[in-house]
C-alpha positions as semicolon CSV with decimal commas, in nm:
position;residue;x (nm);y (nm);z (nm)
1;X;-6,352;-0,184;-4,252
2;X;-6,471;0,057;-4,519
3;X;-6,839;0,148;-4,528
4;X;-6,830;0,191;-4,906
5;X;-6,995;-0,080;-5,115
6;X;-7,049;-0,143;-5,485
7;X;-7,382;-0,161;-5,663
8;X;-7,392;-0,316;-6,010
9;X;-7,657;-0,246;-6,272
10;X;-7,653;-0,457;-6,588
11;X;-7,859;-0,300;-6,866
12;X;-7,949;-0,475;-7,191
13;X;-8,034;-0,252;-7,484
14;X;-8,177;-0,287;-7,834
15;X;-7,844;-0,178;-7,991
16;X;-7,496;-0,059;-7,890
17;X;-7,586;0,308;-7,832
18;X;-7,618;0,439;-7,474
19;X;-7,941;0,617;-7,572
20;X;-8,105;0,297;-7,704
21;X;-8,419;0,162;-7,536
22;X;-8,370;-0,090;-7,256
23;X;-8,496;-0,445;-7,309
24;X;-8,385;-0,595;-6,977
25;X;-8,181;-0,542;-6,664
26;X;-8,036;-0,697;-6,347
27;X;-7,925;-0,522;-6,029
28;X;-7,690;-0,643;-5,758
29;X;-7,661;-0,434;-5,441
30;X;-7,351;-0,492;-5,230
31;X;-7,464;-0,221;-4,985
32;X;-7,761;-0,415;-4,850
33;X;-7,827;-0,763;-4,715
34;X;-8,184;-0,747;-4,849
35;X;-8,250;-0,944;-5,166
36;X;-8,477;-0,760;-5,409
37;X;-8,767;-0,959;-5,554
38;X;-8,712;-1,101;-5,901
39;X;-9,042;-1,046;-6,075
40;X;-9,112;-1,054;-6,446
41;X;-9,323;-0,738;-6,448
42;X;-9,080;-0,518;-6,252
43;X;-9,051;-0,186;-6,439
44;X;-8,719;-0,082;-6,590
45;X;-8,524;0,148;-6,356
46;X;-8,434;0,380;-6,648
47;X;-8,537;0,426;-7,010
48;X;-8,178;0,428;-7,142
49;X;-7,818;0,378;-7,028
50;X;-7,769;0,751;-7,073
51;X;-8,048;0,817;-6,819
52;X;-7,867;0,592;-6,568
53;X;-7,540;0,778;-6,633
54;X;-7,716;1,109;-6,566
55;X;-7,830;0,962;-6,232
56;X;-7,473;0,889;-6,123
57;X;-7,411;0,537;-6,257
58;X;-7,067;0,483;-6,415
59;X;-7,027;0,259;-6,721
60;X;-6,755;0,002;-6,652
61;X;-6,823;-0,225;-6,950
62;X;-6,944;-0,134;-7,297
63;X;-7,099;-0,405;-7,518
64;X;-6,870;-0,600;-7,748
65;X;-6,965;-0,578;-8,116
66;X;-6,810;-0,910;-8,225
67;X;-7,124;-1,109;-8,311
68;X;-7,154;-1,240;-8,667
69;X;-7,465;-1,214;-8,884
70;X;-7,637;-1,531;-8,998
71;X;-7,716;-1,668;-8,651
72;X;-8,053;-1,497;-8,615
73;X;-8,240;-1,823;-8,546
74;X;-8,001;-1,947;-8,276
75;X;-8,066;-1,892;-7,906
76;X;-7,793;-1,689;-7,740
77;X;-7,724;-1,425;-7,476
78;X;-7,860;-1,071;-7,498
79;X;-7,611;-0,902;-7,724
80;X;-7,588;-0,541;-7,603
81;X;-7,493;-0,551;-7,235
82;X;-7,377;-0,245;-7,043
83;X;-7,236;-0,291;-6,692
84;X;-7,264;0,012;-6,465
85;X;-7,159;0,073;-6,106
86;X;-7,217;0,309;-5,817
87;X;-7,013;0,325;-5,499
88;X;-7,239;0,395;-5,200
89;X;-7,225;0,374;-4,823
90;X;-7,340;0,048;-4,665
91;X;-7,715;0,059;-4,600
92;X;-7,720;-0,124;-4,261
93;X;-7,457;-0,194;-3,998
């Protein structure tokens, strides 16, 4: 069995540019059995998507720009979502 595992980093930004400020994130680590704590005040891992790319993360999904104006008062998902991945060796055997 391969020792390589995927890590996913989902970054939410203020607009569709990779150098836009982050407003939220989620991380999923397939290389470890440890579950990271989900705390509200956890600091952002990077300031921008571009910073994550410079640290070795690969963008595998760019945000879709299909949302229509006029729905500003409706609750919805975070609009500008970048999905990034890293392939790393499994942390524990």
